[in-house]
Short mmCIF file of C-alpha atoms in Angstrom, two decimals:
data_model
loop_
_atom_site.label_atom_id
_atom_site.label_comp_id
_atom_site.label_asym_id
_atom_site.label_seq_id
_atom_site.Cartn_x
_atom_site.Cartn_y
_atom_site.Cartn_z
CA MET A 31 -6.32 5.48 20.74
CA ARG A 32 -6.26 5.91 24.51
CA THR A 33 -6.89 9.65 24.25
CA ALA A 34 -9.89 8.92 22.02
CA MET A 35 -11.22 6.50 24.64
CA TYR A 36 -10.75 9.11 27.39
CA MET A 37 -12.89 11.39 25.24
CA GLY A 38 -15.51 8.66 25.03
CA LEU A 39 -15.31 8.24 21.27
CA HIS A 40 -15.38 4.46 21.67
CA ARG A 41 -18.93 4.71 23.05
CA ASP A 42 -21.73 5.25 20.59
CA PRO A 43 -23.25 8.75 20.82
CA ALA A 44 -26.67 7.13 21.35
CA CYS A 45 -25.46 6.48 24.92
CA ILE A 46 -24.89 10.20 25.46
CA PRO A 47 -28.06 12.25 26.07
CA LYS A 48 -28.81 15.57 24.38
CA MET A 49 -26.22 15.27 21.64
CA SER A 50 -26.93 16.93 18.31
CA ARG A 51 -26.99 15.04 15.03
CA TYR A 52 -23.88 16.91 13.91
CA ALA A 53 -21.91 16.08 17.06
CA SER A 54 -23.02 12.43 16.99
CA GLU A 55 -22.01 11.83 13.41
CA MET A 56 -18.73 13.68 13.77
CA ARG A 57 -17.83 11.50 16.76
CA ARG A 58 -18.63 8.38 14.72
CA ARG A 59 -16.53 9.63 11.81
CA LEU A 60 -13.64 10.49 14.11
CA TRP A 61 -13.70 7.08 15.74
CA ASN A 62 -13.91 5.41 12.33
CA THR A 63 -10.80 7.29 11.23
CA ILE A 64 -8.96 6.40 14.43
CA LEU A 65 -9.70 2.71 13.88
CA GLU A 66 -8.24 2.94 10.37
CA ILE A 67 -5.10 4.70 11.60
CA CYS A 68 -4.65 2.12 14.36
CA LEU A 69 -5.03 -0.75 11.92
CA GLN A 70 -2.71 0.79 9.34
CA ALA A 71 -0.07 1.44 12.01
CA SER A 72 -0.28 -2.21 13.04
CA MET A 73 0.28 -3.42 9.49
CA GLU A 74 3.17 -1.02 8.88
CA SER A 75 4.98 -1.62 12.17
CA GLY A 76 4.41 -5.35 12.46
CA GLY A 77 2.85 -4.94 15.90
CA LEU A 78 -0.47 -5.91 17.41
CA PRO A 79 -3.37 -3.50 16.71
CA LEU A 80 -3.99 -3.02 20.49
CA ILE A 81 -7.75 -2.93 19.88
CA SER A 82 -10.50 -5.52 19.47
CA VAL A 83 -14.09 -5.34 18.30
CA ASP A 84 -15.20 -5.88 21.91
CA ASP A 85 -13.50 -2.68 23.09
CA PHE A 86 -16.04 -0.28 21.55
CA ASP A 87 -19.68 -0.03 20.58
CA THR A 88 -19.56 3.05 18.37
CA GLU A 89 -21.57 2.40 15.24
CA ALA A 90 -20.31 3.09 11.73
CA PRO A 91 -21.00 6.60 10.40
CA GLY A 92 -24.45 7.15 9.00
CA ASN A 93 -24.84 7.47 5.24
CA PHE A 94 -25.33 11.24 5.36
CA GLU A 95 -24.15 13.90 2.99
CA ASP A 96 -22.15 16.52 4.83
CA ASP A 97 -24.76 19.27 4.51
CA GLN A 98 -27.40 16.99 6.06
CA LEU A 99 -25.62 16.95 9.40
CA GLU A 100 -26.80 20.48 10.18
CA MET A 101 -30.41 19.31 10.08
CA GLU A 102 -31.68 17.48 13.15
CA ASP A 103 -34.70 15.87 11.47
CA CYS A 104 -32.82 14.30 8.55
CA THR A 105 -32.58 10.56 7.98
CA PRO A 106 -29.60 8.73 6.50
CA HIS A 107 -29.69 7.67 2.87
CA PRO A 108 -30.05 3.96 2.10
CA GLU A 109 -26.78 2.11 1.54
CA SER A 110 -27.53 1.94 -2.18
CA LYS A 111 -27.14 5.74 -2.35
CA PHE A 112 -23.52 6.89 -2.78
CA THR A 113 -22.43 9.72 -0.49
CA SER A 114 -19.15 11.29 0.61
CA VAL A 115 -18.95 8.78 3.47
CA SER A 116 -19.82 5.62 1.52
CA ILE A 117 -16.19 4.55 1.10
CA ALA A 118 -15.56 4.98 4.82
CA ILE A 119 -18.61 2.85 5.57
CA ALA A 120 -17.38 0.18 3.15
CA PHE A 121 -14.01 0.07 4.90
CA ARG A 122 -15.74 -0.16 8.28
CA LYS A 123 -17.73 -3.20 7.17
CA MET A 124 -14.46 -4.96 6.40
CA PHE A 125 -12.77 -3.79 9.60
CA PRO A 126 -13.37 -7.03 11.56
CA ILE A 127 -11.74 -9.28 8.97
CA ARG A 128 -8.85 -6.86 8.42
CA LEU A 129 -8.35 -6.62 12.17
CA ALA A 130 -8.31 -10.42 12.40
CA ILE A 131 -5.65 -10.51 9.67
CA ALA A 132 -3.49 -7.92 11.44
CA LYS A 133 -3.72 -9.87 14.69
CA SER A 134 -2.96 -13.16 12.98
CA LEU A 135 0.11 -11.75 11.24
CA ASN A 136 1.51 -9.97 14.29
CA ASP A 137 0.70 -12.38 17.11
CA VAL A 138 3.95 -12.82 19.05
CA ARG A 139 2.80 -16.01 20.73
CA CYS A 140 2.25 -18.30 17.79
CA GLN A 141 2.15 -18.43 14.02
CA SER A 142 -1.12 -18.99 12.22
CA SER A 143 -1.75 -22.37 10.68
CA TYR A 144 -2.24 -22.68 6.94
CA GLU A 145 -5.86 -23.63 7.55
CA GLU A 146 -6.37 -20.34 9.39
CA THR A 147 -4.73 -18.47 6.52
CA LEU A 148 -7.09 -20.07 4.02
CA ARG A 149 -10.05 -19.22 6.24
CA LEU A 150 -8.99 -15.57 6.42
CA ASP A 151 -8.41 -15.57 2.67
CA ALA A 152 -11.91 -16.85 1.98
CA LYS A 153 -13.51 -14.37 4.38
CA LEU A 154 -11.57 -11.42 2.97
CA ARG A 155 -12.43 -12.34 -0.61
CA SER A 156 -16.09 -12.72 0.29
CA CYS A 157 -16.24 -9.30 1.98
CA TYR A 158 -14.36 -7.61 -0.84
CA LYS A 159 -16.57 -9.24 -3.47
CA GLU A 160 -19.65 -7.93 -1.70
CA MET A 161 -18.14 -4.46 -1.50
CA CYS A 162 -17.26 -4.49 -5.20
CA ARG A 163 -20.83 -5.45 -6.01
CA THR A 164 -22.08 -2.47 -4.01
CA LEU A 165 -19.64 -0.11 -5.73
CA ARG A 166 -20.71 -1.34 -9.16
CA GLU A 167 -24.29 -0.56 -8.20
CA TYR A 168 -23.23 2.96 -7.23
CA ILE A 169 -21.62 3.44 -10.62
CA SER A 170 -24.54 2.00 -12.60
CA ARG A 171 -27.18 4.06 -10.78
CA SER A 172 -25.39 7.40 -10.93
CA ALA A 173 -25.80 9.46 -14.06
CA GLN A 174 -22.81 11.55 -13.01
CA ASN A 175 -20.57 9.09 -11.24
CA SER A 176 -19.41 10.62 -7.96
CA LEU A 177 -17.08 7.73 -7.23
CA SER A 178 -13.63 8.86 -8.33
CA ARG A 179 -11.03 6.64 -9.92
CA PHE A 180 -8.62 7.68 -7.17
CA GLU A 181 -10.92 6.30 -4.46
CA LEU A 182 -11.30 3.00 -6.30
CA LEU A 183 -7.55 2.62 -6.76
CA VAL A 184 -6.81 3.35 -3.10
CA LEU A 185 -9.47 0.91 -1.94
CA ASP A 186 -8.29 -1.85 -4.28
CA PHE A 187 -4.65 -1.21 -3.35
CA ILE A 188 -5.32 -1.54 0.38
CA MET A 189 -7.37 -4.71 0.02
CA ARG A 190 -4.76 -6.39 -2.17
CA ARG A 191 -2.17 -5.47 0.42
CA TYR A 192 -4.08 -7.46 3.05
CA LEU A 193 -4.52 -10.40 0.70
CA LEU A 194 -0.82 -10.38 -0.14
CA SER A 195 0.23 -10.10 3.50
CA ILE A 196 -1.59 -13.18 4.75
CA HIS A 197 0.06 -15.40 2.11
CA ILE A 198 3.60 -14.03 2.30
CA PRO A 199 4.56 -16.19 5.34
CA PHE A 200 3.94 -19.25 3.17
CA PHE A 201 5.57 -17.93 0.01
CA GLY A 202 9.04 -19.21 0.96
CA PRO A 203 7.85 -22.73 1.76
CA SER A 204 5.68 -22.73 -1.38
CA LEU A 205 8.79 -22.55 -3.56
CA HIS A 206 9.72 -26.05 -2.38
CA GLU A 207 6.47 -27.62 -1.14
CA THR A 208 3.45 -28.14 -3.39
CA ALA A 209 1.14 -28.06 -0.37
CA TYR A 210 1.42 -24.26 -0.42
CA ALA A 211 1.06 -23.86 -4.18
CA PHE A 212 -2.11 -21.81 -3.73
CA SER A 213 -0.25 -19.22 -1.66
CA ARG A 214 2.50 -19.02 -4.26
CA ASN A 215 -0.01 -18.28 -7.00
CA VAL A 216 -1.85 -15.72 -4.85
CA VAL A 217 1.37 -13.90 -3.93
CA VAL A 218 2.59 -13.66 -7.52
CA GLU A 219 -0.70 -12.60 -9.08
CA THR A 220 -1.60 -10.18 -6.28
CA ALA A 221 1.87 -8.63 -6.31
CA LEU A 222 1.58 -8.18 -10.07
CA LYS A 223 -1.82 -6.47 -9.81
CA LEU A 224 -0.74 -4.33 -6.87
CA PHE A 225 2.30 -2.97 -8.66
CA THR A 226 0.45 -2.47 -11.95
CA SER A 227 -2.25 -0.38 -10.29
CA ALA A 228 0.40 1.74 -8.55
CA HIS A 229 2.56 2.29 -11.60
CA ARG A 230 0.01 2.31 -14.44
CA SER A 231 0.17 6.02 -15.28
CA HIS A 232 3.84 6.62 -14.62
CA SER A 233 5.28 4.50 -17.39
CA SER A 234 6.36 6.71 -20.25
CA ARG A 235 9.36 4.80 -21.54
CA ALA A 236 9.23 3.24 -24.98
CA GLY A 237 8.06 -0.32 -25.15
CA SER A 238 6.46 -0.31 -21.73
CA SER A 239 3.92 -3.02 -21.12
CA LEU A 240 1.68 -0.65 -19.17
CA ASN A 241 -1.06 1.52 -20.55
CA THR A 242 -0.11 5.19 -20.81
CA ASP A 243 -3.69 6.40 -21.21
CA LYS A 244 -4.42 7.76 -17.77
CA SER A 245 -7.37 9.26 -15.99
CA PRO A 246 -7.03 12.10 -13.45
CA GLY A 247 -7.60 9.59 -10.66
CA GLU A 248 -4.78 7.36 -11.90
CA THR A 249 -2.48 10.37 -12.10
CA GLU A 250 -3.33 11.38 -8.53
CA PHE A 251 -2.79 7.88 -7.21
CA SER A 252 0.52 7.36 -8.98
CA ARG A 253 1.72 10.72 -7.67
CA LEU A 254 0.87 9.47 -4.19
CA VAL A 255 3.01 6.38 -4.83
CA VAL A 256 5.98 8.40 -6.12
CA ASN A 257 5.84 11.44 -3.84
CA GLY A 258 4.22 9.94 -0.76
CA SER A 259 5.55 7.81 2.05
CA GLY A 260 4.51 4.78 4.06
CA PHE A 261 3.08 1.66 2.50
CA PHE A 262 1.90 3.46 -0.66
CA ARG A 263 5.60 3.78 -1.46
CA THR A 264 6.94 0.56 0.02
CA ALA A 265 4.23 -1.95 -0.89
CA PRO A 266 4.80 -1.81 -4.68
CA MET A 267 8.54 -2.24 -4.17
CA ASN A 268 8.09 -5.19 -1.84
CA ALA A 269 5.71 -6.69 -4.39
CA CYS A 270 8.44 -6.45 -7.02
CA PHE A 271 10.97 -8.20 -4.81
CA LEU A 272 8.50 -11.06 -4.42
CA ILE A 273 8.14 -11.19 -8.19
CA SER A 274 11.93 -11.26 -8.58
CA VAL A 275 12.10 -14.30 -6.27
CA GLU A 276 9.41 -16.00 -8.34
CA ILE A 277 11.27 -15.33 -11.60
CA ARG A 278 14.55 -16.60 -10.17
CA THR A 279 12.85 -19.74 -8.86
CA ARG A 280 11.20 -20.42 -12.21
CA ILE A 281 14.54 -20.12 -13.98
CA GLU A 282 16.14 -22.53 -11.54
CA GLU A 283 13.21 -24.95 -11.92
CA GLU A 284 13.28 -24.83 -15.72
CA GLU A 285 14.68 -27.91 -17.36
CA SER A 286 14.94 -27.29 -21.06
CA LEU A 287 17.56 -27.08 -23.79
CA ASP A 288 15.50 -24.40 -25.48
CA VAL A 289 15.16 -20.70 -24.59
CA LEU A 290 13.82 -20.24 -21.07
CA ASN A 291 10.12 -19.45 -21.06
CA ILE A 292 9.74 -16.65 -18.49
CA ARG A 293 6.47 -14.74 -18.22
CA PRO A 294 7.03 -11.42 -20.04
CA ASP A 295 4.61 -9.55 -17.76
CA LEU A 296 6.69 -10.43 -14.70
CA LEU A 297 9.91 -9.31 -16.40
CA ALA A 298 8.24 -6.08 -17.53
CA VAL A 299 7.28 -5.31 -13.94
CA MET A 300 10.91 -5.64 -12.86
CA HIS A 301 12.01 -3.06 -15.43
CA ASP A 302 9.10 -0.79 -14.57
CA ALA A 303 9.98 -1.05 -10.88
CA LYS A 304 13.54 0.03 -11.57
CA ALA A 305 12.26 3.03 -13.55
CA LEU A 306 9.80 3.89 -10.78
CA ASN A 307 12.55 3.85 -8.15
CA LEU A 308 14.64 6.18 -10.27
CA ARG A 309 11.63 8.46 -10.69
CA CYS A 310 11.26 8.64 -6.89
CA ILE A 311 14.87 9.78 -6.62
CA GLU A 312 14.30 12.39 -9.34
CA VAL A 313 11.51 13.98 -7.31
CA GLY A 314 13.51 14.16 -4.10
CA GLU A 315 14.00 10.73 -2.52
CA THR A 316 17.55 10.38 -1.17
CA ASN A 317 17.42 6.69 -0.27
CA ILE A 318 18.77 4.76 -3.28
CA LYS A 319 18.35 1.26 -1.82
CA GLY A 320 15.26 0.47 -3.87
CA TYR A 321 16.92 1.37 -7.17
CA LEU A 322 20.14 -0.42 -6.20
CA PHE A 323 18.41 -3.63 -5.11
CA MET A 324 16.17 -3.67 -8.17
CA SER A 325 19.22 -3.24 -10.41
CA LEU A 326 20.92 -6.16 -8.66
CA ALA A 327 17.82 -8.33 -8.96
CA LEU A 328 17.58 -7.67 -12.70
CA ALA A 329 21.28 -8.36 -13.14
CA GLN A 330 20.97 -11.67 -11.29
CA ILE A 331 17.96 -12.70 -13.37
CA ASP A 332 19.77 -11.79 -16.57
CA ALA A 333 22.81 -13.79 -15.46
CA LEU A 334 20.67 -16.84 -14.73
CA ARG A 335 18.89 -16.59 -18.07
CA ARG A 336 22.19 -16.40 -19.95
CA GLY A 337 23.67 -19.25 -17.96
CA ALA A 338 26.50 -17.20 -16.45
CA THR A 339 29.06 -19.12 -14.44
CA LYS A 340 29.60 -18.74 -10.70
CA GLU A 341 32.71 -16.69 -11.45
CA GLU A 342 30.93 -14.34 -13.89
CA THR A 343 27.84 -13.65 -11.78
CA PRO A 344 29.55 -11.63 -8.98
CA LEU A 345 31.26 -9.44 -11.59
CA LEU A 346 27.93 -8.78 -13.30
CA LEU A 347 26.36 -7.84 -9.97
CA ILE A 348 29.22 -5.49 -9.11
CA LYS A 349 28.88 -3.83 -12.53
CA ALA A 350 25.11 -3.41 -12.01
CA ALA A 351 25.69 -1.87 -8.57
CA GLU A 352 28.27 0.57 -9.94
CA ASP A 353 25.97 1.60 -12.78
CA ALA A 354 23.08 2.11 -10.34
CA GLU A 355 25.23 4.25 -8.07
CA GLU A 356 26.36 6.39 -10.99
CA ASP A 357 22.76 6.93 -12.10
CA CYS A 358 21.74 8.01 -8.60
CA LEU A 359 24.86 10.04 -7.87
CA SER A 360 24.35 12.31 -10.88
CA ILE A 361 20.81 13.10 -9.71
CA LEU A 362 21.79 13.65 -6.07
CA GLU A 363 24.76 15.83 -7.02
CA HIS A 364 22.45 17.98 -9.13
CA PHE A 365 20.09 18.51 -6.19
CA ALA A 366 22.98 19.14 -3.80
CA ALA A 367 24.48 21.76 -6.12
CA LYS A 368 21.11 23.38 -6.65
CA GLY A 369 20.51 23.55 -2.91
CA GLN A 370 23.95 25.01 -2.27
CA ASN A 371 23.44 27.68 -4.95
CA GLU A 372 20.08 28.64 -3.50
CA LYS A 373 21.60 28.83 -0.03
CA ASN A 374 24.48 31.05 -1.14
CA GLY A 375 22.83 33.14 -3.78
CA ASP A 376 19.26 33.87 -2.83
CA GLY A 377 20.22 36.99 -0.86
CA LEU A 378 17.58 36.38 1.76
CA ASP A 379 18.06 36.90 5.47
CA SER A 380 18.30 33.44 6.99
CA SER A 381 16.62 34.64 10.16
CA SER A 382 13.48 35.59 8.22
CA THR A 383 13.20 32.30 6.35
CA ASN A 384 14.16 30.13 9.30
CA PRO A 385 13.00 31.81 12.50
CA LEU A 386 13.51 28.64 14.56
CA PRO A 387 16.80 27.11 13.36
CA GLU A 388 17.10 24.95 16.44
CA MET A 389 14.04 22.97 15.26
CA VAL A 390 15.49 22.02 11.87
CA GLY A 391 17.34 18.98 13.16
CA ASP A 392 14.23 17.64 14.86
CA TRP A 393 12.14 18.20 11.73
CA ASP A 394 14.70 16.44 9.53
CA PHE A 395 14.53 13.47 11.86
CA MET A 396 10.74 13.42 11.77
CA VAL A 397 10.55 13.30 7.98
CA SER A 398 13.49 10.97 7.39
CA GLY A 399 12.93 7.74 5.52
CA ASN A 400 14.16 5.82 8.56
CA LEU A 401 10.75 6.23 10.15
CA ILE A 402 8.93 4.60 7.24
CA PRO A 403 8.57 0.91 8.09
CA SER A 404 8.02 -1.89 5.66
CA PHE A 405 4.45 -2.98 5.02
CA LEU A 406 5.45 -6.56 5.62
CA PRO A 407 4.62 -7.93 9.10
CA HIS A 408 7.56 -9.03 11.22
#
């Protein structure tokens, strides 16, 4: 951020004389991207964004197609025309409210009041509703829709993450105080939608509650969730843990001699989350915490539903943990054996494949899961 300011990217190119259209728009696009990275880093790390809307005057990128930037006499398309930069412009319009949310969540001096949370909720919903209306217009006006399913899923995923985040601080109190019932409902429903959108095209097991008919965009997005890192990986898992707390609370609140009436869609998400965590391990993830914790959560819920005694419950949890470790160990041992065989049997000169062996340790540290923070604010 500071380097970008030293380069003057925080000042609108209109303030700089004799700058070409191409250079001006590229500077606006660069600054727009930097703002997004700064905001995302704030949400992931639980720290202040270190930027305010008063610190820059750079305008949002113009609604130009890329090939237009080489022409000095071109004019931007109206906002109703979808271009390659339309999504970036839509995000920029919602930057002030998202920045306000990040600051509210991560302010070290005081915690936001519930009234402030409701105000941010209303503002965020209003902005997102307006953006959705614009996107629907793009789709209806375009004979060949240029707006990909992947872009829509990413946009919806990010916005639901902000909505979920502002209500999470009140989720715990809402389990015991009716004054925060709205936040409880928002957290549960938003967590459900967030996980469903992330996992929709990865469910292939029999009896899954999720639709297996998938578009290319859904496949791309779900691959990002499974193979990627950062909040695209952690947010769905955190959403499932919130759902597990809701299910447990509902069981404890239930007063009936009949079979407990637990929402089947919430239970289905728990099973899907366990399968998704195992899938992440199958494609190379070595951290088994997600799968282990999800197995324990399901075991606890099952114990509560069956009315297990206080003596039986710990044994059921231990059994679930052992089963989860066995599932993961077989996968990790397979990868370890495969890697050892490739190392010993490929016949290649190690100096040719690894010219800088002293850098391997540093690289392993850089890509380790320890650097991936939770999406939840501290």
